[in-house]
Every structure is written in structure tokens, then in C-alpha cells.
Amino acid sequence: MRKAVTLFGMLLCLILMSVSNASALTNISGNVAADTIWGPGSLTVPDTAYRMQGTVFVQAPATLTIEPGVTIYGDEATSGTLVVERGAKIHAVGTLAQPIVFTTSRVIDGGILDRGLWGGIMIAGDAPINVPGGVSTIEGTSGTYGGLNPSDNSGEIQYVRVEYAGHLFTPTVELNGIAFFGVGNGTTVDHVQVHMNKDDCIEMFGGTVNMKYMIGTWCRDDSFDWTEGWTGKAQFVVASQRADEADRGIEADNSSIDNEATPRSHPVIYNMTLVGDPYTTYGIESTQGMVLRLGTAAEIRNVIVTGFKSHGIRVDDASTVAQANAGALDIENAIICGNNGGGVQYDADALPFVGNVWWTNHYACASGLPNGDAQLCNPLPGDIYGSIDPTKQYKPNFAPAPGSPAISGAVATPPNDGFFDTSVNFIGAVDPNNDWTYGWTNLGAQKQLVGDTNYSDTVRIADVVKVNRISNLLDTIQDCVDANNSGGITVADVVQI
């Protein structure tokens, strides 16, 4: 009898606690002015899922910690946006099994998934930029960025997905998926996917931030963009475009104000794969693989550029040519294949070059779509253009095929400086023996990447709610057992009933 009474008490507790937990997600808004945790370990707002309303500013010297497996739903009605101000930090460290996901509130509210349904993420730091005065204002806000500390630390972003962002922040400002404003190389950035953003996937506004294992898919503008003197490093970078709304794989600038401004943009990039959309099923865009302009320098090695409707690489402006002729703009060990306009294009003021010293050890395929003889040096097997069929899973294989020059040709060894993986023996972003693009991204999810007008997310909403709430329900049961258990009742007893 005592066990039955105890069990009844626990069931009553469970009902009451479940009712209190049955509300919508935890809403977050306003400023984060003190160290704060979003996740089950939070003392103030414990949850696994949050609705971010309006612009949330993380203010110095606060640190925002987001725990593994947490989902942040950017509120569509208020254009939810996260801004980490200069001097503040974000600690968003997910795992392969439990990535942190920033997505749109439509996933839970219902509706068609598309670009531009919430704001995005902006992170400001104290590293050098090349704007006049060395300090600038974050687009669309009053926050500032830039300084004199190349080692500035804005926190950690690891195993993070950002989806369906890029809402108009002001009438003239569309947001990047993630924008790094003067962020320093003390910041850790790896395993990040930005998908279907309304503007660029990822952009660096100066700074020295380094990054690895980055993937941008189906963004409206450029996949990766740098300007204002970015001098960081990157390795293992993938861009995949869809031609309804896309521009360049990379758009690389030094400064539009002064092409000779210093510090000059001069990133060092190894192992990158840029995949355009060569078809017209979705549209006529996805034009150039890389556009190097406005005086940028760069050291780019082990790169694959394929599937763009125009050229693989375009060089603009005499100031950019000067960097190439001086050896500061240098591309080596590259495969440029299946781009409709051919390999390299120069605009009128980008001539003449002093020879082709800046463009060496490359494997150029025939122009046109990847077929016929061009297939012999096409580095990508399988269905890399799965996007042309919205009824299929989009499950690209970015790894080199057996016999590809990407694994049989000359490979550049990265600097042994503690950041780069120097063991690479392939060209491109993905090791044929270790595909890092799966398991934490949304690649391969049935229709999850599509975003077409015929897309229905009913099943996905149910799955998300179920996954987010099962662990909470089990925790609630355990709490009731702990509070009422004097008769040998176990969690299993309650679950069975």
C-alpha cells in the first residue's frame, strides 16, 4: 500500500511538473551582461532549446556559454540576432554527436524553410583592421571592432551549425551567417557549417582569426568573403552553391577605400574545395569560383575549383596584380575543372602579369561541364550536384576519387606552425579516408537542405520537439522519484506505467 501511495505521489508530481514544462521554448532577449549559460546546466534558464528574440548583445566582459546539443531558434518576427561585442566572449562548443544549432523559429512554428528568416551571428574583436583610425562600427549596430591585439580571444566556436539566417538587419544591411569583425587568433573556430544564408555564409572583416573544417552551403551571395585586412589562416574549407541565389565561392578584398591600406589582407589557406552549380535548374547564378580584387594578397594551396558558370578564378584591379607580381598573391597545387568560362580570367586593369609565377603546379581540365575528357581530371566522384533534384537527399561527396590528380599529383605541405595539419596528402578540403563533413552537419538529411517551395517540415518539427523534450521528461521523472521515493520505486516503474 505504501508503495502504491508513493507511486501515486510521484505520478502526481510528474503531471504537475510536465504541465509546467509544457510551455514553449525558453525565450531569451535583451543583453547578456554577466557570465551566462544556455543549456541544461544553466542556473537561471536551464533548457535544451531557446527562442532568441530581437538582438541579443553579449556585453564585455561577459562570457556566453552554450552547451552541446542546444538549439537556438532565431525568432522570425523580431529577427533574432546574436552579437558578441568587443571584449565579450562566446563559448559555443558542441560535439560530433551533439552539435550546437542556430536555426529559424519556423522549424517549430511551421512554414517553408528559406533564407533570411532570422538575423545571424556577429562577433567583434580587438585585432587589427585596415580602416582609417583602426576602429570601425559593426554593420547595423553601434558596437565597435578593431584594435591592436592580434592575439585577442573572443572565445570558441566548435561543432556549430547556422541555418536559414541573413535577415535584413536594417533596410540596407543583410547579415552574414557568421561575421567575424576584427576577431583575433586567440579565438578557436572549427567545425562550422553555415547553410542557406541570405547574404554571405561567412565573412572576415579584418582581424587575424584562424579557422578549420568550415563548410558553407547554398548561401545567397558569396560562400566566403574577406576584407579590411584579414591575415588569418584556414584549412579544410568547403563551399557548395545553388544557382537560384549565389555569387562567388570566394570574394577577396583588401580595402575598397584604399587598395594599399595596411595591414593588407593576406590569409594563408590550405586544402579548400569550391563547388559551383553549373546547371540552370535553379537559376543562372553561381558565377566565379574565386574573385581576387582590391589589392588583396593571399597564399592559397591545395585547392579545387569546379562547377562555376564563368571562370574558376577572376583577378581584378591593378593593385591585385601588383601583389601577384611581387609574390604576395600566390596559388599553387590547384585543380581548376569544369568551369564554363575556363580557368583564370583577368579584367582590363588586371593586366599585364609578369609571367604566371603566381599560378603554378596546377591541373587544368577542359572548360565546360564535367564530362567527356574533363572527367579524367574531375576530382569529385558521385552526386556532387544532388541539389538539382529536390526529391533526393543532398548527399555530396567532396572527397577525391581514386586516380584523381588530387591524390596522385603534387601536394603542398602546410607550414609546421602548430595550426596546420601537415600530414595532408591530398588536394581539396576532404580526406578520401576521413570525411569530416558528415555527422554534425545537415548534409544527407532527407530534404532538410532543400528549402524548396514544395518542402514540408511537418515531420522534422515533430522530430525536433520529440528529441528536445524526451531528455527533459526523463529528468522530470527522476526528480519526482528523488523527491517522493520511500517505497523502492524506480524510474522504470514510472515509465512502465
XYZ file of C-alpha atoms in Angstrom:
497
model
C 0.000 0.000 0.000
C 2.831 2.345 0.906
C 4.489 1.677 -2.460
C 1.230 2.417 -4.251
C 0.777 5.697 -2.365
C 4.353 6.676 -3.131
C 3.880 5.815 -6.778
C 0.673 7.892 -6.874
C 2.577 10.825 -5.385
C 5.276 10.545 -7.991
C 2.754 10.361 -10.807
C 1.005 13.465 -9.462
C 4.378 15.210 -9.249
C 5.155 14.144 -12.816
C 1.837 15.519 -14.086
C 2.343 18.852 -12.352
C 5.952 19.192 -13.492
C 5.078 18.157 -17.020
C 2.385 20.827 -17.161
C 4.880 23.425 -16.017
C 7.352 22.212 -18.670
C 4.771 22.055 -21.457
C 5.157 25.688 -22.383
C 7.018 26.780 -25.488
C 10.767 27.171 -25.608
C 12.626 29.357 -23.162
C 12.578 32.877 -24.567
C 15.767 34.928 -24.459
C 16.136 38.607 -25.271
C 17.971 41.733 -24.215
C 21.598 41.991 -23.094
C 23.876 39.332 -21.633
C 25.749 41.500 -19.146
C 27.158 38.757 -16.886
C 28.501 35.250 -17.448
C 25.546 33.194 -18.676
C 24.884 29.580 -19.680
C 22.331 28.466 -22.229
C 21.784 24.759 -21.720
C 20.687 22.183 -19.142
C 23.461 23.321 -16.804
C 22.139 26.874 -16.542
C 21.140 28.029 -13.064
C 18.748 30.642 -14.433
C 17.345 29.397 -17.760
C 18.019 25.629 -17.997
C 16.763 24.138 -21.242
C 17.922 22.430 -24.422
C 16.171 24.831 -26.785
C 15.716 28.614 -26.800
C 13.851 31.194 -28.844
C 16.137 34.188 -29.419
C 14.028 37.338 -29.725
C 15.401 40.557 -31.154
C 19.103 41.405 -30.990
C 20.859 39.817 -28.030
C 24.117 41.601 -27.169
C 26.798 39.803 -25.172
C 28.475 42.721 -23.422
C 32.048 42.930 -22.159
C 33.363 41.317 -20.052
C 30.645 38.655 -20.029
C 31.025 35.153 -21.486
C 28.042 33.385 -23.043
C 28.388 29.608 -22.771
C 26.177 27.415 -24.972
C 26.245 23.746 -24.061
C 26.475 20.801 -26.503
C 23.230 19.782 -28.177
C 21.450 23.081 -27.554
C 19.289 24.551 -30.332
C 18.782 28.308 -30.650
C 15.740 29.292 -32.716
C 16.139 32.787 -34.152
C 12.731 34.402 -33.856
C 11.446 35.367 -37.287
C 9.027 38.078 -36.130
C 11.753 40.007 -34.254
C 14.735 38.979 -36.414
C 16.585 37.215 -33.611
C 20.308 38.033 -33.820
C 23.331 37.344 -31.626
C 26.062 39.999 -31.288
C 29.193 39.268 -29.246
C 30.699 42.658 -28.525
C 34.385 43.535 -28.379
C 35.771 42.352 -25.046
C 33.000 39.778 -24.545
C 33.290 36.056 -25.352
C 31.221 33.198 -26.675
C 31.932 29.627 -25.607
C 29.850 27.533 -28.028
C 31.495 24.119 -28.038
C 29.370 21.307 -29.423
C 30.468 17.796 -30.288
C 30.241 15.472 -33.276
C 27.191 13.796 -31.722
C 25.746 16.963 -30.168
C 26.362 19.987 -32.373
C 25.021 23.374 -31.365
C 22.406 24.514 -33.890
C 21.265 28.059 -34.661
C 18.198 27.869 -36.890
C 14.901 29.580 -37.635
C 11.802 29.603 -35.439
C 9.885 28.276 -38.452
C 11.219 24.843 -37.582
C 8.903 24.829 -34.569
C 6.257 27.334 -35.667
C 5.734 25.807 -39.112
C 6.283 27.194 -42.578
C 8.621 26.867 -45.511
C 12.316 26.908 -44.701
C 14.166 29.564 -46.664
C 16.998 32.050 -46.477
C 16.786 35.197 -44.350
C 14.375 34.015 -41.653
C 16.387 35.406 -38.718
C 19.468 37.562 -38.247
C 22.722 35.672 -37.765
C 25.809 35.843 -35.556
C 28.236 38.764 -35.317
C 31.434 38.561 -33.290
C 33.626 41.602 -32.647
C 37.242 41.616 -31.511
C 40.243 43.807 -30.804
C 42.560 42.595 -33.585
C 43.973 44.918 -36.290
C 41.847 46.087 -39.236
C 42.847 48.436 -42.052
C 40.069 51.026 -41.927
C 41.066 54.649 -41.228
C 41.679 55.042 -37.500
C 41.878 51.282 -36.921
C 38.399 51.035 -35.366
C 35.041 50.654 -37.096
C 31.371 50.075 -36.315
C 29.650 46.713 -36.661
C 27.212 46.941 -39.548
C 23.729 47.742 -38.357
C 24.752 48.343 -34.716
C 26.568 50.882 -32.567
C 29.169 48.328 -31.438
C 32.807 48.795 -32.427
C 35.558 46.449 -33.539
C 39.250 46.523 -34.320
C 42.302 47.302 -32.224
C 45.963 46.473 -31.698
C 45.847 42.941 -30.294
C 46.313 40.253 -32.973
C 46.055 37.551 -30.260
C 42.691 38.778 -28.994
C 40.411 35.984 -27.810
C 36.661 36.130 -28.490
C 36.068 32.560 -27.300
C 35.415 29.240 -29.020
C 33.015 28.128 -31.762
C 33.212 24.403 -32.460
C 30.714 21.975 -33.981
C 28.178 24.722 -34.694
C 25.547 24.956 -37.462
C 23.911 28.200 -38.573
C 20.879 27.780 -40.859
C 18.375 29.996 -42.737
C 19.727 33.306 -41.425
C 20.618 36.624 -43.095
C 17.510 38.714 -42.437
C 17.616 42.412 -43.257
C 19.121 43.973 -40.143
C 18.458 47.453 -41.488
C 16.960 48.452 -44.868
C 20.472 48.382 -46.370
C 22.191 45.653 -44.320
C 21.697 41.921 -44.813
C 23.554 39.816 -42.284
C 26.127 37.114 -42.899
C 25.605 33.726 -41.328
C 28.642 34.431 -39.151
C 30.589 37.679 -39.406
C 33.984 37.996 -37.723
C 34.745 41.674 -37.087
C 38.377 42.223 -36.125
C 38.495 38.869 -34.350
C 41.901 37.737 -33.112
C 43.814 34.476 -33.450
C 43.315 33.641 -29.779
C 39.785 32.650 -30.816
C 39.129 28.982 -31.678
C 36.911 28.313 -34.719
C 36.461 24.853 -36.209
C 33.719 22.544 -37.479
C 31.265 25.260 -38.517
C 28.549 24.983 -41.173
C 26.515 27.924 -42.483
C 23.600 26.865 -44.663
C 21.153 28.863 -46.804
C 22.089 32.311 -45.569
C 20.559 35.337 -47.296
C 23.953 37.061 -47.623
C 27.462 35.579 -47.387
C 27.920 32.368 -45.464
C 30.996 33.605 -43.560
C 32.856 36.913 -43.774
C 36.001 38.225 -42.127
C 36.277 41.980 -41.597
C 39.979 42.240 -40.900
C 41.454 40.552 -37.867
C 43.658 37.506 -37.555
C 41.158 34.749 -36.711
C 42.106 31.227 -37.843
C 39.607 28.508 -38.782
C 39.425 24.831 -39.753
C 36.764 22.435 -41.043
C 34.441 25.109 -42.408
C 31.555 24.458 -44.782
C 29.189 26.902 -46.488
C 26.194 25.547 -48.406
C 23.666 27.298 -50.649
C 24.141 30.847 -49.406
C 22.686 33.643 -51.488
C 25.813 35.737 -52.000
C 29.427 34.611 -51.556
C 30.306 31.483 -49.647
C 33.394 33.007 -48.004
C 34.358 36.660 -48.039
C 37.219 38.684 -46.613
C 38.052 42.383 -46.488
C 39.624 45.090 -44.290
C 42.947 43.316 -43.843
C 42.207 39.724 -42.775
C 45.535 37.960 -42.126
C 44.323 34.711 -40.579
C 44.757 31.087 -41.612
C 42.295 28.471 -42.819
C 42.453 24.773 -43.633
C 39.805 22.302 -44.804
C 37.216 24.662 -46.288
C 34.215 23.583 -48.425
C 31.796 25.791 -50.362
C 28.803 24.374 -52.253
C 26.402 26.655 -54.130
C 22.915 26.560 -55.625
C 22.255 28.812 -58.606
C 18.930 30.336 -57.554
C 20.803 32.843 -55.405
C 24.584 32.619 -55.353
C 27.565 34.694 -56.361
C 31.192 33.684 -55.818
C 32.783 30.860 -53.894
C 35.265 33.400 -52.503
C 35.197 37.177 -52.761
C 38.534 38.504 -51.556
C 39.252 42.199 -50.943
C 41.872 44.258 -49.238
C 40.052 47.591 -48.988
C 37.564 49.428 -51.172
C 38.605 52.723 -49.561
C 42.334 52.304 -50.195
C 43.620 49.270 -52.108
C 47.015 49.750 -50.453
C 45.719 50.001 -46.864
C 47.597 48.066 -44.195
C 47.522 45.588 -42.706
C 46.864 44.148 -46.142
C 44.533 41.179 -46.454
C 46.878 38.217 -46.706
C 45.368 34.955 -45.457
C 47.144 31.608 -45.732
C 44.728 28.891 -46.896
C 45.397 25.197 -47.455
C 43.013 22.473 -48.620
C 39.884 24.080 -49.987
C 37.103 22.798 -52.283
C 34.791 25.250 -54.074
C 31.814 23.688 -55.878
C 29.580 25.889 -58.022
C 26.233 24.997 -59.563
C 26.829 24.642 -63.338
C 23.185 23.904 -64.152
C 20.218 26.192 -64.772
C 17.651 24.089 -62.907
C 17.528 26.652 -60.107
C 18.906 29.708 -61.875
C 21.728 31.372 -63.772
C 23.903 32.405 -60.846
C 26.959 30.796 -59.192
C 29.396 32.624 -61.415
C 33.056 32.564 -60.331
C 34.936 30.275 -58.011
C 37.227 32.996 -56.664
C 37.335 36.732 -57.254
C 40.582 38.311 -56.043
C 40.435 42.104 -56.090
C 41.037 45.484 -54.449
C 44.663 44.736 -53.635
C 44.294 41.511 -51.697
C 47.236 39.193 -51.193
C 46.880 35.513 -50.291
C 48.732 32.225 -50.154
C 46.370 29.518 -51.398
C 47.430 25.881 -51.759
C 45.779 22.520 -52.473
C 42.565 23.990 -53.856
C 39.842 22.503 -56.081
C 37.522 24.848 -58.011
C 34.781 23.263 -60.130
C 31.272 23.768 -61.498
C 31.066 27.567 -61.802
C 29.252 29.113 -64.745
C 32.033 31.559 -65.518
C 35.698 31.168 -64.590
C 37.350 29.293 -61.778
C 39.376 32.357 -60.787
C 38.979 36.034 -61.676
C 41.599 38.675 -60.892
C 40.513 42.319 -60.748
C 42.410 45.591 -60.284
C 46.000 46.619 -60.889
C 46.641 46.657 -57.147
C 45.880 42.933 -57.015
C 48.170 42.253 -59.982
C 50.953 44.062 -58.137
C 50.581 41.615 -55.257
C 50.785 38.680 -57.638
C 53.853 40.047 -59.385
C 55.501 40.630 -56.017
C 54.813 37.035 -54.952
C 52.354 38.024 -52.226
C 49.349 36.617 -54.132
C 50.188 33.025 -54.917
C 48.073 29.993 -55.844
C 49.743 26.604 -56.133
C 48.764 22.941 -56.348
C 45.313 23.697 -57.722
C 42.749 21.763 -59.743
C 40.513 24.053 -61.805
C 37.995 21.843 -63.543
C 34.599 22.031 -65.249
C 34.080 25.787 -65.053
C 32.176 27.022 -68.109
C 34.380 30.033 -68.759
C 37.663 28.252 -68.194
C 40.380 28.547 -65.574
C 41.561 32.130 -64.980
C 40.114 35.456 -66.130
C 41.639 38.943 -65.796
C 39.753 42.193 -66.107
C 41.116 45.029 -68.248
C 43.024 46.744 -65.462
C 44.455 43.478 -64.143
C 46.979 43.188 -66.998
C 49.765 42.656 -67.555
C 51.096 39.983 -65.253
C 54.791 39.259 -65.120
C 54.523 35.704 -66.368
C 52.465 33.163 -64.425
C 54.715 32.681 -61.441
C 51.773 33.249 -59.110
C 49.848 30.359 -60.664
C 51.884 27.152 -60.534
C 51.578 23.382 -60.143
C 48.008 23.402 -61.353
C 45.942 20.766 -63.149
C 43.617 22.453 -65.644
C 40.724 20.478 -67.101
C 38.845 21.238 -70.285
C 36.272 24.004 -69.965
C 32.591 23.179 -69.867
C 30.608 20.889 -67.616
C 32.435 17.931 -66.074
C 32.017 15.319 -68.807
C 33.985 13.730 -71.601
C 37.733 14.224 -71.356
C 37.294 16.598 -68.449
C 36.147 13.658 -66.342
C 39.734 12.368 -66.365
C 40.809 15.116 -64.041
C 37.497 15.739 -62.309
C 38.419 15.321 -58.647
C 34.903 14.714 -57.340
C 33.032 11.420 -57.695
C 29.384 10.689 -57.168
C 26.471 13.072 -56.865
C 28.120 16.399 -56.014
C 25.233 18.174 -57.752
C 22.492 16.383 -55.828
C 20.865 19.798 -55.470
C 19.376 19.532 -58.975
C 16.812 17.005 -57.780
C 14.774 18.211 -54.786
C 13.284 14.748 -54.282
C 16.671 13.290 -53.400
C 18.812 13.544 -50.360
C 21.551 16.084 -50.867
C 24.485 13.869 -50.020
C 27.534 15.174 -51.817
C 30.898 13.508 -51.798
C 33.591 16.177 -51.725
C 36.476 13.712 -51.430
C 38.826 12.990 -54.366
C 38.045 9.946 -56.490
C 40.534 7.088 -56.888
C 43.031 8.044 -59.566
C 42.285 11.748 -59.273
C 45.208 14.169 -59.548
C 44.018 15.386 -56.164
C 45.609 12.309 -54.624
C 48.145 11.329 -57.280
C 49.625 14.741 -58.048
C 51.890 17.114 -56.179
C 50.532 18.240 -52.816
C 51.805 21.300 -50.971
C 52.842 20.683 -47.371
C 51.452 23.345 -44.998
C 53.721 25.243 -42.611
C 54.593 23.395 -39.423
C 53.422 26.220 -37.178
C 51.105 24.444 -34.746
C 47.912 25.375 -36.579
C 48.038 23.477 -39.864
C 47.718 19.715 -40.245
C 50.964 18.963 -42.072
C 50.121 15.313 -42.770
C 47.775 16.116 -45.694
C 48.455 14.073 -48.825
C 45.558 15.302 -50.974
C 44.326 18.412 -52.771
C 40.959 19.772 -51.701
C 39.190 20.036 -48.364
C 38.208 16.433 -47.660
C 40.419 13.455 -46.917
C 39.205 10.477 -49.002
C 39.743 8.311 -45.906
C 38.104 10.622 -43.383
C 35.051 12.637 -44.426
C 34.675 15.285 -41.726
C 31.601 16.863 -43.389
C 29.117 14.283 -42.034
C 27.713 13.501 -38.603
C 27.316 17.061 -37.324
C 26.240 18.979 -40.455
C 22.827 18.677 -42.102
C 24.295 17.024 -45.204
C 22.438 13.840 -46.090
C 19.276 14.750 -44.174
C 16.185 13.956 -46.248
C 15.010 17.244 -47.822
C 16.430 19.150 -44.863
C 18.751 21.078 -47.142
C 16.335 21.689 -49.959
C 14.311 24.700 -48.888
C 12.080 24.476 -51.988
C 8.543 25.801 -52.067
C 7.265 22.228 -52.033
C 9.177 21.473 -48.854
C 7.124 20.278 -45.893
C 8.779 20.275 -42.500
C 5.935 18.659 -40.513
C 7.879 15.511 -39.741
C 11.008 17.438 -38.913
C 9.142 19.665 -36.440
C 7.770 16.636 -34.645
C 11.201 15.031 -34.525
C 12.813 18.181 -33.159
C 10.218 18.628 -30.442
C 10.445 14.957 -29.531
C 14.213 14.925 -29.269
C 14.365 18.186 -27.334
C 11.757 17.114 -24.803
C 12.463 13.406 -24.168
C 15.534 14.151 -22.079
C 13.586 16.805 -20.169
C 10.790 14.299 -19.469
C 13.225 11.702 -18.148
C 14.842 14.343 -15.940
C 11.387 15.251 -14.620
C 10.653 11.619 -13.796
C 13.959 11.324 -11.960
C 13.219 14.487 -9.975
C 9.865 13.057 -8.902
C 11.445 9.738 -7.929
C 14.100 11.524 -5.894
C 11.526 13.714 -4.143
C 8.964 11.014 -3.310
C 10.753 7.707 -3.264
C 10.377 5.978 0.067
C 8.900 2.753 -1.244
C 11.558 1.385 -3.575
C 10.069 2.914 -6.707
C 12.372 3.246 -9.730
C 12.258 5.335 -12.895
C 11.464 2.123 -14.759
C 8.301 1.666 -12.683
C 7.048 5.120 -13.625
C 7.940 4.738 -17.317
C 6.218 1.352 -17.463
C 3.007 2.839 -16.103
